mmCIF file of C-alpha atoms and ligand atoms in Angstrom:
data_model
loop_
_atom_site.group_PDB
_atom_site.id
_atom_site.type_symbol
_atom_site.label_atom_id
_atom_site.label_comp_id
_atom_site.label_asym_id
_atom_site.label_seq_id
_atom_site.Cartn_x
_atom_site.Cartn_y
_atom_site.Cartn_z
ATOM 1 C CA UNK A 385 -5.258 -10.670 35.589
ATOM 2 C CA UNK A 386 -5.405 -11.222 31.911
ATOM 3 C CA UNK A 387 -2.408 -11.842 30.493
ATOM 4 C CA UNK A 388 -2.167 -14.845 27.475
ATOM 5 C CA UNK A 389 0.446 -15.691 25.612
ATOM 6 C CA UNK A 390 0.582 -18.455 22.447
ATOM 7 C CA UNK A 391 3.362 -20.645 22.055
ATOM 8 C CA UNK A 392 4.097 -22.588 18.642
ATOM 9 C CA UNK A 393 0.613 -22.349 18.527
ATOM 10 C CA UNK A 394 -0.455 -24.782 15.269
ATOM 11 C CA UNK A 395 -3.949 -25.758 13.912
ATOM 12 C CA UNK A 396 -4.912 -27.928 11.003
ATOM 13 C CA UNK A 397 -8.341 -29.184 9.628
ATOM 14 C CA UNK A 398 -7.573 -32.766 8.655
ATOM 15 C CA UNK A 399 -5.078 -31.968 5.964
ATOM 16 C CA UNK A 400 -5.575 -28.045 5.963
ATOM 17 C CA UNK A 401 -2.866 -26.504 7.883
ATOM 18 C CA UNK A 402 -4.865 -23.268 9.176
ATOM 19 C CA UNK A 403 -2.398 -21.578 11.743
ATOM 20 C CA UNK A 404 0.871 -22.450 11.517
ATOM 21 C CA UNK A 405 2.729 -22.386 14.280
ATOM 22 C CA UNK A 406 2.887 -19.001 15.818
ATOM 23 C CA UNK A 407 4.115 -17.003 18.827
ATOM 24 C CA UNK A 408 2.143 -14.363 20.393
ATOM 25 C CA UNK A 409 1.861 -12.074 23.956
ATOM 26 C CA UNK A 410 -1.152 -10.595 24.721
ATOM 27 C CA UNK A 411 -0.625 -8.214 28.214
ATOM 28 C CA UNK A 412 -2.910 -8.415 31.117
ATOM 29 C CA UNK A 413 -5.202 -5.135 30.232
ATOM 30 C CA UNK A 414 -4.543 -4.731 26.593
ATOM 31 C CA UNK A 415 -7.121 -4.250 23.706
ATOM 32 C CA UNK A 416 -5.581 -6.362 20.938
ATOM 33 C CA UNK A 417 -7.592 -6.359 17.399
ATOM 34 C CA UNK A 418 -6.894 -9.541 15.037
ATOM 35 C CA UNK A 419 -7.596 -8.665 12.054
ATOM 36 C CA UNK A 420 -7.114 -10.127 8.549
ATOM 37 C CA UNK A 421 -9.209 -10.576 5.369
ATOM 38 C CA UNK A 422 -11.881 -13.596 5.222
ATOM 39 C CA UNK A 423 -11.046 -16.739 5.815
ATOM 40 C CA UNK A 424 -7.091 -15.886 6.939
ATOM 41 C CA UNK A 425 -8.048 -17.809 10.517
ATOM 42 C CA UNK A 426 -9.083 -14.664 12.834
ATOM 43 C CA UNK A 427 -12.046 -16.648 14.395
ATOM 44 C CA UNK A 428 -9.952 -20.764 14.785
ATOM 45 C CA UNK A 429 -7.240 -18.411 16.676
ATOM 46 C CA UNK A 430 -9.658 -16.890 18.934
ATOM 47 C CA UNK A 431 -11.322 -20.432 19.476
ATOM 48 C CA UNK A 432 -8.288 -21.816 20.172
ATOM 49 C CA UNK A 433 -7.814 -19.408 23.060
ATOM 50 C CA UNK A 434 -11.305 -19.781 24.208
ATOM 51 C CA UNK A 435 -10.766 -23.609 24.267
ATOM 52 C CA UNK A 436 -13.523 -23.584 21.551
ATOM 53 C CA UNK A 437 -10.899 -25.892 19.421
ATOM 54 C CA UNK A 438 -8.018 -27.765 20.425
ATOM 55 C CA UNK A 439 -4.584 -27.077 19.117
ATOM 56 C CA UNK A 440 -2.989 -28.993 16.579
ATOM 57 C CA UNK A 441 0.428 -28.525 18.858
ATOM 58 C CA UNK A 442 2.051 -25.576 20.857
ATOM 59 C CA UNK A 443 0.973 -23.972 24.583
ATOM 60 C CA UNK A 444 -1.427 -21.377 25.384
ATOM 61 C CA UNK A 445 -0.641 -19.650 28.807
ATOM 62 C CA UNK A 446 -3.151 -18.245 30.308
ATOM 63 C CA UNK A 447 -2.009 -15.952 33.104
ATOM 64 C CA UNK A 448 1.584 -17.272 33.103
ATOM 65 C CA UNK A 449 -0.455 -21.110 33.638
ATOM 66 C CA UNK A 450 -0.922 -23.552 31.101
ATOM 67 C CA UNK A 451 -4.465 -23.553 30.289
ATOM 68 C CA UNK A 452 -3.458 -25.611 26.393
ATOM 69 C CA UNK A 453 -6.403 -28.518 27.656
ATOM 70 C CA UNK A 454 -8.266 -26.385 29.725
ATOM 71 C CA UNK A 455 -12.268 -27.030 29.279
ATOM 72 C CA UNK A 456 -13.422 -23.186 28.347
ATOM 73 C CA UNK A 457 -15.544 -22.624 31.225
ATOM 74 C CA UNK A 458 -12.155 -23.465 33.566
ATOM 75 C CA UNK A 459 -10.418 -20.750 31.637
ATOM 76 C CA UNK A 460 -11.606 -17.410 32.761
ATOM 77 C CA UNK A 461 -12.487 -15.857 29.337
ATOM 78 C CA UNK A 462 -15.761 -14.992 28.077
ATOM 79 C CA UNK A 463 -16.404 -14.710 24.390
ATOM 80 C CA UNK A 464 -19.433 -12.763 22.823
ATOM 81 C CA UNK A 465 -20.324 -13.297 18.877
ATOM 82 C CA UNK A 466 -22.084 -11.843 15.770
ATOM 83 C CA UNK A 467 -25.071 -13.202 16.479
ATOM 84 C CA UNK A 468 -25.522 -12.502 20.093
ATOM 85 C CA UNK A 469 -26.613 -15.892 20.967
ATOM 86 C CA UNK A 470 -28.874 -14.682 23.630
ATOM 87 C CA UNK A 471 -32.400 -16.471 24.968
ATOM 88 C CA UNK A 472 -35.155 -15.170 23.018
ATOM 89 C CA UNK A 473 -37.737 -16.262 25.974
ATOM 90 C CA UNK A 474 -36.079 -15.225 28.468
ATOM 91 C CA UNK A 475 -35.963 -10.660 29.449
ATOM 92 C CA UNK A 476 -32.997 -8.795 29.453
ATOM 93 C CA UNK A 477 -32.771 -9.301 33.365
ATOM 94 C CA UNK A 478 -32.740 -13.428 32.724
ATOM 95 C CA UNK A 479 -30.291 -13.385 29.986
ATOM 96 C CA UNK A 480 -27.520 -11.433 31.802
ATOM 97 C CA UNK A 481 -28.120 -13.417 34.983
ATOM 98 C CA UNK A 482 -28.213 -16.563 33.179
ATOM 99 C CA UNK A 483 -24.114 -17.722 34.115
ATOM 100 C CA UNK A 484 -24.496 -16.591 37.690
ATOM 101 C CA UNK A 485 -27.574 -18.481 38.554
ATOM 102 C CA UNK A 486 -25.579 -21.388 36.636
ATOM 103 C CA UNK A 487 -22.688 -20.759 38.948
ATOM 104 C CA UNK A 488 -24.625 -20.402 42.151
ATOM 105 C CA UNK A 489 -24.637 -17.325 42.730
ATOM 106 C CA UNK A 490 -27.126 -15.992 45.542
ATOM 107 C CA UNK A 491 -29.738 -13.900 44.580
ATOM 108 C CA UNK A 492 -28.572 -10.232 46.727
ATOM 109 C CA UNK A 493 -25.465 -10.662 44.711
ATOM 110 C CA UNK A 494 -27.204 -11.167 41.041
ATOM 111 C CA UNK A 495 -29.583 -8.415 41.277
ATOM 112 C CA UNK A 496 -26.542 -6.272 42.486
ATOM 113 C CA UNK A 497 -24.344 -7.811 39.927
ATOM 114 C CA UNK A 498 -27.084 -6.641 37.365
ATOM 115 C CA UNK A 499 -27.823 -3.285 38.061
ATOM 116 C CA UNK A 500 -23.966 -2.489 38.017
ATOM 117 C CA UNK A 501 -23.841 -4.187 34.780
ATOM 118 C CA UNK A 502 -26.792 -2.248 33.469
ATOM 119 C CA UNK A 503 -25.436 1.064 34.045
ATOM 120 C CA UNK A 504 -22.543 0.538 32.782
ATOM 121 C CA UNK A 505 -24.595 -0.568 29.081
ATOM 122 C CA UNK A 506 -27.071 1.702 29.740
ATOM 123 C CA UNK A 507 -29.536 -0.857 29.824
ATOM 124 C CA UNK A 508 -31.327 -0.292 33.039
ATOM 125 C CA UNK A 509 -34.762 0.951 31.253
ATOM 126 C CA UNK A 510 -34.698 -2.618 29.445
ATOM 127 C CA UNK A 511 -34.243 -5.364 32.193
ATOM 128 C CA UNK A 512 -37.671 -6.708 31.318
ATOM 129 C CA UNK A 513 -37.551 -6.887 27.516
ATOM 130 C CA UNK A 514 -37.368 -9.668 25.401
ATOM 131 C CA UNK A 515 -34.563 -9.420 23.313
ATOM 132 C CA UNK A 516 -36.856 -9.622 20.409
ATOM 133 C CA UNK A 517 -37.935 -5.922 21.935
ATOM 134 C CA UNK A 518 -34.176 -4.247 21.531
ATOM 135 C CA UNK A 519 -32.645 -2.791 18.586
ATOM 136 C CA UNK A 520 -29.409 -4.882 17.330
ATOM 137 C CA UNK A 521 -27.108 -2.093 19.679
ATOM 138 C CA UNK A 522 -29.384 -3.144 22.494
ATOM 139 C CA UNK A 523 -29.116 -6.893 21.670
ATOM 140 C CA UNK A 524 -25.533 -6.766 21.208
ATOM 141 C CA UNK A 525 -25.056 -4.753 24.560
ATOM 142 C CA UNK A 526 -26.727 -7.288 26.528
ATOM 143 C CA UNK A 527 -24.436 -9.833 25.569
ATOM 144 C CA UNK A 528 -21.763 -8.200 26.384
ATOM 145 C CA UNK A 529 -23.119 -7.629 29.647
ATOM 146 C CA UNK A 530 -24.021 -11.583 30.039
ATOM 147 C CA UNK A 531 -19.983 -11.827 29.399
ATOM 148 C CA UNK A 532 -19.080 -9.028 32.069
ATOM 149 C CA UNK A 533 -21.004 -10.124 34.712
ATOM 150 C CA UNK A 534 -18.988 -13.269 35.290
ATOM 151 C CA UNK A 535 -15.821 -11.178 35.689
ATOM 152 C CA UNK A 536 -13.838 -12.481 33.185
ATOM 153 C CA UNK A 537 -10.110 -11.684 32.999
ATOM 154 C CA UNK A 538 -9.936 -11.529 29.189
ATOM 155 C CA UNK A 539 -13.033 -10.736 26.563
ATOM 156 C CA UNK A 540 -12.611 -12.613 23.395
ATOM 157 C CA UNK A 541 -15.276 -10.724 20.829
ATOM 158 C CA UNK A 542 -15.524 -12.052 17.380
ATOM 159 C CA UNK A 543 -16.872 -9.694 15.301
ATOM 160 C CA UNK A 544 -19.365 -8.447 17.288
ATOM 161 C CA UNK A 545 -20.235 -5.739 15.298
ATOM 162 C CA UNK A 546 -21.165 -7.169 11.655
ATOM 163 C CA UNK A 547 -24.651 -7.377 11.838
ATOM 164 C CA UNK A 548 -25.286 -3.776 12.737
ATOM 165 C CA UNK A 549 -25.984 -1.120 10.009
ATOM 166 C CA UNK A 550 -22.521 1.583 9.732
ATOM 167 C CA UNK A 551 -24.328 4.222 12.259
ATOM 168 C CA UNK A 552 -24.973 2.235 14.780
ATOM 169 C CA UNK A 553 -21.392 0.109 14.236
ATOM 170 C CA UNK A 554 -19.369 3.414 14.811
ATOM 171 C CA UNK A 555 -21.492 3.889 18.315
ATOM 172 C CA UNK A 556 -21.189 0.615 19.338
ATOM 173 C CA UNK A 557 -17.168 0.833 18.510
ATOM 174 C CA UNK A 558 -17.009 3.797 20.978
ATOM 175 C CA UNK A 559 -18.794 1.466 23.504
ATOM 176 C CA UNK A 560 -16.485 -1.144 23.565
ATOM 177 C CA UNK A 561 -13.699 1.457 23.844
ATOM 178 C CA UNK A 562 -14.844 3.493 26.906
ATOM 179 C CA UNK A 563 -16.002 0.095 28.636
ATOM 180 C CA UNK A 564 -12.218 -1.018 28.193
ATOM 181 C CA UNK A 565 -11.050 2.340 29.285
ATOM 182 C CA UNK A 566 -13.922 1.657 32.449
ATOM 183 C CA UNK A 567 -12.924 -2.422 33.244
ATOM 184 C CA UNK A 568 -9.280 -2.237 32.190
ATOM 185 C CA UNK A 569 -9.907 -6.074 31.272
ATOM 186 C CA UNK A 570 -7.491 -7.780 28.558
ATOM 187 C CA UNK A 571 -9.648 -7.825 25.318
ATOM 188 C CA UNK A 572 -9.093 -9.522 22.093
ATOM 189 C CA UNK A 573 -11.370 -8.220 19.516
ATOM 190 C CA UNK A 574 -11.692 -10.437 16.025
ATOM 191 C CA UNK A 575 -12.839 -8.081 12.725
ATOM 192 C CA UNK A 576 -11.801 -8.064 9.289
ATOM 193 C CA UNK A 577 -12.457 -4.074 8.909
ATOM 194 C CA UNK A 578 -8.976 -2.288 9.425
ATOM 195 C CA UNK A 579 -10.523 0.969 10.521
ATOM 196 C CA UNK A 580 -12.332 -0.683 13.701
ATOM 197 C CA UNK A 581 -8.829 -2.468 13.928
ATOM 198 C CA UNK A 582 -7.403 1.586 14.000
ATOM 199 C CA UNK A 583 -9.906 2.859 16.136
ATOM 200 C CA UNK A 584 -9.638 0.565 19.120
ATOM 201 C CA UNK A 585 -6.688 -1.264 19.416
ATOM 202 C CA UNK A 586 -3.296 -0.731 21.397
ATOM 203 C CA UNK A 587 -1.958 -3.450 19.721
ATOM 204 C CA UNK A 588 -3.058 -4.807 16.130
ATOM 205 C CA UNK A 589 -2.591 -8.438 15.149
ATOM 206 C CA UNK A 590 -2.171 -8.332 11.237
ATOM 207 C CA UNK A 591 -3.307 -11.974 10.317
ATOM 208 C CA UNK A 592 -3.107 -13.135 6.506
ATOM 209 C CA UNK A 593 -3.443 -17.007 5.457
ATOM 210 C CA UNK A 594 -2.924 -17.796 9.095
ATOM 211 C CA UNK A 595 0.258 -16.109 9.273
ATOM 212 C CA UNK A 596 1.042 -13.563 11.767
ATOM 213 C CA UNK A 597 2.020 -10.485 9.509
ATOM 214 C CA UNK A 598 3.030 -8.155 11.589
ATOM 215 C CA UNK A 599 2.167 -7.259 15.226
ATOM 216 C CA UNK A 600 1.874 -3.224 16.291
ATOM 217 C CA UNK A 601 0.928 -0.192 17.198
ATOM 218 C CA UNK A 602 -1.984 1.420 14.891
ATOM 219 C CA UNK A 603 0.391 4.421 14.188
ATOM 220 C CA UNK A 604 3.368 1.997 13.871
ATOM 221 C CA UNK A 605 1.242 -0.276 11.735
ATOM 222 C CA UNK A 606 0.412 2.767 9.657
ATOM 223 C CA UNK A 607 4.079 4.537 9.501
ATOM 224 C CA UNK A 608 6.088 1.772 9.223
ATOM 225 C CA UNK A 609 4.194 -1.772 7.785
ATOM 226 C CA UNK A 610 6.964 -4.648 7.336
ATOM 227 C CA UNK A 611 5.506 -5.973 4.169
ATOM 228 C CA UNK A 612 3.569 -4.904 1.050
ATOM 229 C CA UNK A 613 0.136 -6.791 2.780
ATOM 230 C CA UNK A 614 0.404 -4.830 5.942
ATOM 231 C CA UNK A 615 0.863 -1.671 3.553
ATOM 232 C CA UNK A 616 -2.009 -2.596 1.732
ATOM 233 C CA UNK A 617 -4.529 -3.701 4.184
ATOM 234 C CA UNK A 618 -3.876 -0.910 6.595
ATOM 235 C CA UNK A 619 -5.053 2.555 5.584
ATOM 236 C CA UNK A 620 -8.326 3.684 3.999
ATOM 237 C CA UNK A 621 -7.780 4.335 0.853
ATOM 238 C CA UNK A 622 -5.290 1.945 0.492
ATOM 239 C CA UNK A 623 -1.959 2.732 -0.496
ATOM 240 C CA UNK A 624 -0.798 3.198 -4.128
ATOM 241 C CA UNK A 625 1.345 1.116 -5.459
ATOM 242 C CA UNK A 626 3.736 1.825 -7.963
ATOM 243 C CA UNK A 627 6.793 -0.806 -9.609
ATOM 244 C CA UNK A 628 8.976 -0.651 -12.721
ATOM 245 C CA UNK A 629 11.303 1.872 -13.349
ATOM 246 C CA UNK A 630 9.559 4.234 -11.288
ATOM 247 C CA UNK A 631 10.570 2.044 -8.375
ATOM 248 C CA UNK A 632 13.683 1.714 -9.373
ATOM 249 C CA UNK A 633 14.690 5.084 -9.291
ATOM 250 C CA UNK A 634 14.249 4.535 -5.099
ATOM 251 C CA UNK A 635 16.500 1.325 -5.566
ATOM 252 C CA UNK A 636 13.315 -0.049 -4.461
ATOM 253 C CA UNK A 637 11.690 -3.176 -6.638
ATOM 254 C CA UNK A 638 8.215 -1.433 -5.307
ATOM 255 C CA UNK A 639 7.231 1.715 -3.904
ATOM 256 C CA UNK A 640 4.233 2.880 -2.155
ATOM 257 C CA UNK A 641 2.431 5.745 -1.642
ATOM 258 C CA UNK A 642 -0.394 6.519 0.444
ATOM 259 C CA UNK A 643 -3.296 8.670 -0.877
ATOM 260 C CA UNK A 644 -2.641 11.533 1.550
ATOM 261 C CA UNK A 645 0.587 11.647 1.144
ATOM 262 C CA UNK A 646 0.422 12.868 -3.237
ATOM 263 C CA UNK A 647 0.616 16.571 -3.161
ATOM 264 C CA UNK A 648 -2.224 17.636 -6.254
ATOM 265 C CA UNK A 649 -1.693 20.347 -7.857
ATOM 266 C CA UNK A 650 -2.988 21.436 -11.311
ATOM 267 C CA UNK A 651 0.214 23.607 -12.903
ATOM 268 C CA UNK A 652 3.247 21.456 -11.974
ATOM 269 C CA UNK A 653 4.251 18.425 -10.533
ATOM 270 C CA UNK A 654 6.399 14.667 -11.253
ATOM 271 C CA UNK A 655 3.376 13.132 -13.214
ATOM 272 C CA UNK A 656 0.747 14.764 -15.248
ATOM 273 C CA UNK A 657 -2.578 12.709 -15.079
ATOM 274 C CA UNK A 658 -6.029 12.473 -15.862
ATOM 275 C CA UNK A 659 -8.909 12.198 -13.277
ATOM 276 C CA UNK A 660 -11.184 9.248 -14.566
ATOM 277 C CA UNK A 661 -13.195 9.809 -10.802
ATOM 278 C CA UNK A 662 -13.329 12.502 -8.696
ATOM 279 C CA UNK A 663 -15.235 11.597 -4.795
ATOM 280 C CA UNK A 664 -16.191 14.527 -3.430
ATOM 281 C CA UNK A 665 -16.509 13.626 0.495
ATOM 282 C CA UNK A 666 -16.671 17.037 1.458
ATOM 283 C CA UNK A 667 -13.927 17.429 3.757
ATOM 284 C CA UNK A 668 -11.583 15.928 1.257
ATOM 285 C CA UNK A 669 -12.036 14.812 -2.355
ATOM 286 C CA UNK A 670 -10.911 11.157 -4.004
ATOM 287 C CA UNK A 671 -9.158 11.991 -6.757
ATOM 288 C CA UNK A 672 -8.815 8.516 -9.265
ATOM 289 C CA UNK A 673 -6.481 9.712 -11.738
ATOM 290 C CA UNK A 674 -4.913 7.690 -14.577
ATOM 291 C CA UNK A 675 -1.240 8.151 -15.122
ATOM 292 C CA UNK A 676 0.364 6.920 -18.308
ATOM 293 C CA UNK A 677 3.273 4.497 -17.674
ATOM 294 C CA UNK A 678 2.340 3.896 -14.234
ATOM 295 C CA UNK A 679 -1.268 3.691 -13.671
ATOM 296 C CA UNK A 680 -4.348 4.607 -11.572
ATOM 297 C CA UNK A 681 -3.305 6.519 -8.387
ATOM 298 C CA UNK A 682 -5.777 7.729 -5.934
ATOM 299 C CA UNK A 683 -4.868 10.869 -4.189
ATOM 300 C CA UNK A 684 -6.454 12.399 -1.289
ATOM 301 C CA UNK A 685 -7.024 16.616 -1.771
ATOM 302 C CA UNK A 686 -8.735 19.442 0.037
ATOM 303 C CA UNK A 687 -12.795 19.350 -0.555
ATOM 304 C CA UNK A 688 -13.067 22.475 -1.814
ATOM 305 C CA UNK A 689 -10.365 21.995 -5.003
ATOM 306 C CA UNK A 690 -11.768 22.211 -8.365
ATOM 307 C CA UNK A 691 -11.682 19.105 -9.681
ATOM 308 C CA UNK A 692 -13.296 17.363 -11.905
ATOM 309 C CA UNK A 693 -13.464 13.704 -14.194
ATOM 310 C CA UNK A 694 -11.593 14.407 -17.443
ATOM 311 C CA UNK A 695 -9.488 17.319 -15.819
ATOM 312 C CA UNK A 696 -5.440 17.159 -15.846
ATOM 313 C CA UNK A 697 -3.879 17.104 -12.580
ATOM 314 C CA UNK A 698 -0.419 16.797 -11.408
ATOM 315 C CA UNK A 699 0.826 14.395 -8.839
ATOM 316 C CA UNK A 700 4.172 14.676 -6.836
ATOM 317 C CA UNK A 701 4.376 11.998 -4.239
ATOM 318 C CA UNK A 702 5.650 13.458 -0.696
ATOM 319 C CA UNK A 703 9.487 12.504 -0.747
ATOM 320 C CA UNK A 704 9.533 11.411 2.741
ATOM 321 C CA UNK A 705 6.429 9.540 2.864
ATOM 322 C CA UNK A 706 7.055 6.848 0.271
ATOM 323 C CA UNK A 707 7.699 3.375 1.369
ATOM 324 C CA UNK A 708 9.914 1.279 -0.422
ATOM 325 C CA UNK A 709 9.806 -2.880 -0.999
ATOM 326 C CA UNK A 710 11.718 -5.312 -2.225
ATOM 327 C CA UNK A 711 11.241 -8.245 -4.370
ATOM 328 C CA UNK A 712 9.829 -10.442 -1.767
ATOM 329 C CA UNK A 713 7.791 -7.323 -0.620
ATOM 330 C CA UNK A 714 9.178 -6.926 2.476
ATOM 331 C CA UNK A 715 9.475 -2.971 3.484
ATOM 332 C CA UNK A 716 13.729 -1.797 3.328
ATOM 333 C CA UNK A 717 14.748 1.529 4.550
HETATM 334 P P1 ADP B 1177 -11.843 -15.886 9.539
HETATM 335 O O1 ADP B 1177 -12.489 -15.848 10.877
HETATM 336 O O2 ADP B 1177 -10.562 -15.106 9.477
HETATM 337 O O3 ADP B 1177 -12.758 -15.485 8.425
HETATM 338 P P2 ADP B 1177 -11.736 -18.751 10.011
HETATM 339 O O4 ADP B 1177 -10.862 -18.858 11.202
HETATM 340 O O5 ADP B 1177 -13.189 -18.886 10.225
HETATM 341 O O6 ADP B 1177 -11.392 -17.412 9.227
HETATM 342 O O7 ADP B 1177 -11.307 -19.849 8.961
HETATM 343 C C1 ADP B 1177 -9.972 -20.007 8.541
HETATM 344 C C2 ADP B 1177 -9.890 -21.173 7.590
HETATM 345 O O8 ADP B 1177 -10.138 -22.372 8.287
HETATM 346 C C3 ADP B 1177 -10.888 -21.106 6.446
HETATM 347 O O9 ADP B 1177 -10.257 -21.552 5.283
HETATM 348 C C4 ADP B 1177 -11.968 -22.053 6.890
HETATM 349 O O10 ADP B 1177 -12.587 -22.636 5.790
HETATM 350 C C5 ADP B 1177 -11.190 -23.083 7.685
HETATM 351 N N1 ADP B 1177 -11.990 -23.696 8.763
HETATM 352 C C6 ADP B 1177 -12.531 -23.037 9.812
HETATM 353 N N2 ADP B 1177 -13.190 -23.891 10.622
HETATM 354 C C7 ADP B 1177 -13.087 -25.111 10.059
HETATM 355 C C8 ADP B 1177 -13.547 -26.421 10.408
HETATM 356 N N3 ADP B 1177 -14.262 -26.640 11.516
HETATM 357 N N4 ADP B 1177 -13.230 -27.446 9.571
HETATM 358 C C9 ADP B 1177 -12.501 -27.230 8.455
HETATM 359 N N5 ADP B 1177 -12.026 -26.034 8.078
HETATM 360 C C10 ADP B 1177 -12.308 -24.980 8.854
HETATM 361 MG MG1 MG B 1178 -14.408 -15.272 11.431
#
């Protein structure tokens, strides 16, 4: 079981108001991503639910029970961090069993606890390392493996994945994926990089100032964000966005346009631009193109079109793809 659920969950600093009060579900077995720019509160929620901070005010429920002043060992969860935190004296072997022996466990049951765990984080060839003789991956993978061992029934990981260079962070992402598709344990994973937030969540927790922007899907985050800073923050490049009298020709007071949604085309089109950058990723090319009266767009084309900085391009956003905003920024139909 894994199931937690916030309840007028509030937490201030002193004076500093950092989560106001807010409601959320979490199912037993999800993988639920928080994720939000610096400083929006990611890491004092997932404290709060690890009973690393007490609440201001509100209920946390863990497995239908109140758990709100529940010491964090008595809660079931186990949390792994940035920095690892493991032993540096102790092997591999000594770090994972570390919270058995602390819990009692007999010996038979450790080693066997250990060599399951192992497998599973292909770590069997290491037991008898330091951890000062891994690679970050390894490091990283033996404290999740410290955290599995104790069977929790949610992981709480908070941004386990910063310190490791972009190669090894997309391995480790498909890691932590396939050993949620292998434990089917509730998991609440902390970042502030959207496309890890796309990659592995079921559900995505859009946080910004504290505030819960929108809860979702990837795909429904994607398709159909309630509010320009879900539209924004989701999506890689980020959407375009356009207001004036442009807008208001949608009866919207904003519109937006994703990247891969501008059809390019160098004889015809709605705008006529010129490309101040063109990235050429292979696959597809970046096209930064300055359109007077409106701005710079980015638009997403095939790799192989012929484009280059200083060329004229057209740009004809997809009719059924733009998103429309109002005033307060909040998405209307
Ligand atoms: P994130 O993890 O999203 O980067 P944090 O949850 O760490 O954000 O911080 C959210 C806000 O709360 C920040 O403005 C931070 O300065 C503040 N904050 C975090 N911890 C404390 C603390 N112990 N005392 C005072 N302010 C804090
Ligand atoms: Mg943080």
């Amino acid at each position: 079981m894994g199931s937690i659920s916030l309840q007028k969950v509030s937490k201030a600093f002193g004076e500093v108001n950092v989560i106001p009060a807010i409601d959320l579900d979490i199912q037993d077995g999800e993988f639920v991503v928080f994720v939000g720019p610096s400083g929006c509160g990611k890491s004092t929620l997932l404290r709060l639910i690890a009973g690393l901070e007490d609440v201001t005010s509100g209920t946390i429920l863990i497995d239908g029970k109140d758990g709100t002043n529940l010491k964090p060992s008595e809660r079931g969860l186990a949390m792994v961090f940035q920095s690892y935190a493991l032993y540096p004296h102790m092997t591999v072997r000594n770090n994972i069993a570390f919270p058995l022996k602390m819990a009692g466990v007999d010996r038979a049951e450790i080693a066997r606890k250990i060599g399951d765990v192992a497998q599973i984080l292909n770590l069997t060839d290491y037991l008898d390392r330091k951890p000062r003789q891994l690679s970050g991956g390894q490091r990283q993978r033996v404290a999740i493996g410290r955290a599995i061992v104790r069977q929790p029934s949610a992981f709480l990981f908070d941004e386990p994945l910063s310190n490791l260079d972009a190669a090894l962070r997309v391995n480790m992402r498909l890691e932590i994926s396939e050993l949620h598709y292998k434990l089917k344990t509730t998991m609440i994973y902390v970042t502030h990089d959207q496309v890890e937030a796309m990659t592995m969540a079921d559900k995505i927790v859009v946080l910004n100032r504290g505030n819960i922007e929108q809860v979702g899907s990837p795909l429904e985050l994607y398709h159909k964000p309630r509010n320009l800073f879900v539209a924004g923050f989701i999506g890689s490049p980020r959407m375009n966005f356009i207001a004036g009298r442009y807008a208001a020709r949608f009866t919207a007071h904003t519109i937006g346009v994703r990247p891969e949604h501008m059809l390019v085309s160098i004889d015809a089109g709605d705008w006529r631009g010129q490309v101040t950058v063109a990235e050429h990723l292979g696959a597809d090319t970046m096209l930064h193109v300055n359109v007077e009266g409106i701005g710079q767009i980015v638009a997403r084309c095939d790799g192989n079109m012929p484009v280059k900085a200083e060329d004229f391009v057209y740009l004809t956003p997809q009719k059924d793809r733009i998103h429309k905003f109002d005033q307060m920024g909040d998405a209307v139909d």
